[in-house]
Coordinates of C-alpha atoms and ligand atoms in Angstrom, one line a residue:
M79 CA -87.7 -123.3 -133.7
T80 CA -84.5 -124.7 -132.5
I81 CA -82.9 -127.8 -134.2
I82 CA -82.4 -130.9 -132.3
I83 CA -79.8 -133.6 -133.2
A84 CA -80.1 -136.9 -131.3
I85 CA -77.1 -139.2 -131.1
D86 CA -77.4 -142.7 -129.6
G87 CA -75.3 -145.7 -129.4
P88 CA -73.4 -148.2 -127.2
A89 CA -70.4 -147.3 -124.9
A90 CA -67.2 -146.1 -126.6
A91 CA -68.6 -146.0 -130.1
G92 CA -67.3 -142.5 -130.5
K93 CA -70.7 -140.6 -129.9
G94 CA -69.2 -138.1 -127.4
T95 CA -66.5 -136.9 -129.6
L96 CA -68.8 -136.8 -132.6
A97 CA -71.6 -134.9 -130.7
R98 CA -69.1 -132.4 -129.4
R99 CA -67.6 -131.8 -132.8
L100 CA -71.0 -131.5 -134.5
A101 CA -72.2 -129.0 -131.8
A102 CA -69.1 -126.8 -132.2
E103 CA -69.3 -126.9 -136.0
L104 CA -73.0 -125.9 -136.1
G105 CA -72.9 -123.5 -133.2
F106 CA -75.3 -125.6 -131.1
D107 CA -75.2 -126.5 -127.4
Y108 CA -74.2 -130.0 -126.3
L109 CA -75.6 -132.1 -123.6
D110 CA -73.8 -135.4 -122.6
T111 CA -76.8 -137.3 -121.0
G112 CA -74.6 -140.1 -119.8
L113 CA -73.0 -137.7 -117.4
I114 CA -76.3 -137.2 -115.7
Y115 CA -76.7 -140.9 -115.0
R116 CA -73.1 -141.0 -114.0
A117 CA -73.7 -138.1 -111.4
V118 CA -76.7 -140.0 -110.0
G119 CA -74.8 -143.2 -109.7
M120 CA -71.8 -141.7 -108.0
T121 CA -73.9 -139.7 -105.5
I122 CA -75.0 -143.1 -104.2
T123 CA -71.6 -144.9 -104.6
R124 CA -69.7 -142.1 -102.7
D125 CA -72.1 -142.5 -99.8
G126 CA -71.5 -146.3 -99.7
G127 CA -74.9 -147.2 -101.1
D128 CA -75.9 -149.6 -103.9
P129 CA -76.8 -147.9 -107.3
A130 CA -79.2 -150.7 -108.1
D131 CA -81.3 -149.7 -105.0
A132 CA -84.4 -148.2 -106.7
A133 CA -85.5 -146.0 -103.7
L134 CA -82.0 -144.6 -103.2
A135 CA -81.5 -144.0 -106.9
E136 CA -84.8 -142.2 -107.4
A137 CA -84.2 -139.9 -104.4
A138 CA -80.7 -139.1 -105.7
A139 CA -82.1 -138.4 -109.2
L140 CA -84.9 -136.1 -107.9
A141 CA -82.3 -134.2 -105.7
L142 CA -79.7 -133.9 -108.5
E143 CA -78.3 -130.3 -108.7
P144 CA -76.7 -129.2 -112.1
T145 CA -73.3 -128.6 -110.3
A146 CA -73.1 -132.4 -109.6
L147 CA -72.2 -132.8 -113.4
N148 CA -68.9 -131.1 -112.7
A149 CA -67.7 -133.7 -110.2
P150 CA -64.2 -135.0 -111.0
D151 CA -64.9 -138.7 -110.6
L152 CA -67.6 -139.1 -113.3
R153 CA -65.5 -140.4 -116.3
G154 CA -64.1 -143.6 -114.8
D155 CA -65.4 -147.1 -115.0
T156 CA -66.8 -147.0 -111.5
A157 CA -69.1 -144.3 -112.6
A158 CA -70.0 -146.0 -115.8
Q159 CA -71.1 -149.2 -114.1
A160 CA -73.0 -147.2 -111.4
A161 CA -74.7 -145.2 -114.2
S162 CA -75.7 -148.2 -116.2
K163 CA -77.4 -149.6 -112.9
V164 CA -79.3 -146.5 -111.9
A165 CA -80.4 -146.0 -115.6
A166 CA -82.2 -149.4 -115.5
I167 CA -84.6 -148.0 -112.9
P168 CA -87.8 -146.4 -114.4
G169 CA -88.2 -143.8 -111.6
V170 CA -84.7 -142.6 -112.3
R171 CA -85.3 -142.2 -116.0
A172 CA -88.7 -140.4 -115.4
A173 CA -87.0 -138.0 -112.9
L174 CA -84.3 -137.0 -115.5
L175 CA -86.6 -136.7 -118.5
E176 CA -87.8 -133.1 -118.0
F177 CA -84.3 -131.6 -117.6
Q178 CA -83.1 -133.3 -120.8
R179 CA -86.2 -132.2 -122.8
R180 CA -86.0 -128.6 -121.6
F181 CA -82.3 -128.4 -122.7
A182 CA -83.2 -129.8 -126.1
S183 CA -86.1 -127.3 -126.6
H184 CA -84.5 -124.3 -125.0
P185 CA -80.7 -124.7 -125.5
P186 CA -78.7 -121.9 -123.8
G187 CA -77.4 -120.6 -127.0
G188 CA -80.9 -120.6 -128.7
R189 CA -79.9 -122.1 -132.0
G190 CA -79.9 -125.8 -131.6
A191 CA -78.9 -128.8 -129.4
V192 CA -77.0 -132.0 -129.8
L193 CA -77.8 -134.5 -127.1
D194 CA -76.0 -137.9 -126.9
G195 CA -77.0 -141.0 -124.9
R196 CA -78.9 -144.2 -125.4
D197 CA -82.6 -143.2 -125.8
I198 CA -82.5 -139.6 -127.2
G199 CA -84.1 -140.5 -130.5
T200 CA -86.5 -143.0 -129.0
V201 CA -87.8 -141.4 -125.8
V202 CA -86.2 -138.0 -124.8
C203 CA -86.5 -136.3 -128.3
P204 CA -88.6 -138.6 -130.6
A205 CA -89.2 -135.5 -132.9
A206 CA -85.5 -134.7 -133.3
D207 CA -84.5 -133.2 -136.7
T208 CA -81.8 -135.8 -137.2
K209 CA -81.2 -139.0 -135.4
L210 CA -77.8 -140.9 -135.5
F211 CA -77.2 -144.2 -134.1
V212 CA -73.4 -144.5 -133.8
T213 CA -72.0 -148.0 -133.4
A214 CA -68.9 -150.1 -133.8
S215 CA -67.9 -153.7 -133.0
A216 CA -67.3 -154.5 -129.3
E217 CA -63.7 -155.4 -130.1
K218 CA -63.0 -152.0 -131.8
R219 CA -64.7 -150.2 -129.0
A220 CA -62.8 -152.1 -126.4
E221 CA -59.5 -151.2 -128.2
R222 CA -60.3 -147.5 -128.3
R223 CA -61.3 -147.5 -124.6
L224 CA -58.1 -149.3 -123.8
K225 CA -56.0 -146.8 -125.7
E226 CA -57.8 -144.0 -123.9
L227 CA -57.0 -145.5 -120.5
Q228 CA -53.3 -146.1 -121.4
E229 CA -52.9 -142.6 -122.6
K230 CA -54.2 -141.3 -119.2
G231 CA -51.5 -143.6 -117.7
E232 CA -54.0 -146.1 -116.2
K233 CA -53.1 -149.7 -116.1
A234 CA -55.8 -151.8 -118.1
I235 CA -56.1 -155.2 -119.7
Y236 CA -58.0 -155.6 -123.0
G237 CA -60.0 -158.6 -121.8
T238 CA -61.2 -156.7 -118.7
V239 CA -62.1 -153.6 -120.7
L240 CA -64.1 -155.8 -123.3
A241 CA -65.9 -157.7 -120.5
D242 CA -66.9 -154.6 -118.7
M243 CA -68.2 -153.0 -121.8
Q244 CA -70.1 -156.1 -122.8
E245 CA -71.6 -156.3 -119.4
R246 CA -72.8 -152.7 -119.6
D247 CA -74.0 -153.0 -123.2
E248 CA -76.0 -156.2 -122.1
R249 CA -77.7 -154.2 -119.2
D250 CA -78.3 -151.2 -121.4
R251 CA -79.9 -153.2 -124.2
N252 CA -82.0 -155.5 -122.2
R253 CA -83.6 -153.2 -119.5
S254 CA -87.3 -152.9 -119.6
V255 CA -87.4 -149.2 -119.8
A256 CA -85.9 -147.2 -122.7
P257 CA -83.5 -149.8 -123.8
L258 CA -80.7 -149.1 -126.2
V259 CA -82.1 -149.6 -129.7
P260 CA -81.9 -147.4 -132.8
A261 CA -85.0 -145.3 -133.5
S262 CA -86.8 -146.6 -136.5
D263 CA -86.0 -143.3 -138.3
A264 CA -82.3 -143.1 -137.1
V265 CA -79.4 -143.3 -139.5
V266 CA -77.0 -146.0 -138.4
L267 CA -73.3 -144.9 -138.6
D268 CA -70.8 -147.7 -138.1
T269 CA -67.4 -146.3 -137.0
S270 CA -65.6 -149.7 -136.8
D271 CA -63.4 -148.8 -139.8
L272 CA -63.5 -145.0 -139.5
D273 CA -61.1 -142.7 -137.6
A274 CA -62.5 -139.7 -135.6
D275 CA -62.1 -137.3 -138.7
Q276 CA -63.9 -139.8 -141.1
A277 CA -66.7 -140.5 -138.6
F278 CA -67.1 -136.6 -138.3
A279 CA -67.3 -136.2 -142.1
A280 CA -69.8 -139.0 -142.4
A281 CA -71.9 -137.5 -139.6
L282 CA -71.9 -134.0 -141.3
D283 CA -73.0 -135.6 -144.5
I284 CA -76.0 -137.0 -142.8
V285 CA -76.9 -133.9 -140.7
R286 CA -76.4 -131.2 -143.3
P287 CA -79.0 -132.2 -146.0
R288 CA -81.6 -132.6 -143.3
R289 CA -81.3 -129.2 -141.8
Ligands
DC319 O1 -72.7 -142.5 -122.3 P1 -72.1 -143.0 -121.0 O2 -71.1 -144.2 -121.2 O3 -71.6 -141.9 -120.2 O4 -73.4 -143.6 -120.3 C1 -73.2 -144.2 -119.0 C2 -74.4 -145.1 -118.7 O5 -75.7 -144.4 -118.5 C3 -74.8 -146.1 -119.8 O6 -74.1 -147.4 -119.6 C4 -76.3 -146.1 -119.8 C5 -76.7 -144.9 -119.2 N1 -77.4 -143.9 -120.0 C6 -78.7 -144.2 -120.4 O7 -79.3 -145.2 -120.0 N2 -79.4 -143.3 -121.1 C7 -78.7 -142.1 -121.6 N3 -79.5 -141.3 -122.3 C8 -77.4 -142.0 -121.3 C9 -76.7 -142.9 -120.6

């Protein structure tokens, strides 16, 4: 049996960094499920379509090739907003479920899998061995995101970053299907006052005794 670690939480809470480090430390494979929704959203946006169009989005999700996850334009805010829109469409989520579950149960390296997203502990892998819900205040998350953008040399304003993030959080939390909520058996890790190393140490303390 392979081990599954589910990491959920809102945008820019530090889940990606944490998930990647945990996977490296434990010798597990890592799947960033947000990237899948971003790839679906950008497939439509690049063609000039509306990512909130259910028929278009479902067709794009069903036709998604794994190579689409390597596209260079998936990390930006256009992709984030498009992802959040396609992610609210039930048919899109259903189309992407099997791929995520297969990765979790048959990770390429055969030892274990770390998946991060919004609904891993609640929907994709409800029987995961460990569930972490990584969160932080909206202000702290916006500050981190702003710093990241500035380090990349992009111009950004704190108020705009915060507003974009709150808009996305709101949509992710209030959608009818697989909304962003901690699983009842998830351990909540608030990283508001932790740096990346402290968050990693806290996550390891949670994961290790459960393995
Ligand atoms: O984690 P991220 O910022 O790359 O995710 C982009 C969007 O995709 C996010 O706003 C909501 C959606 N998403 C989701 O609904 N379910 C997941 N498991 C992962 C992401």
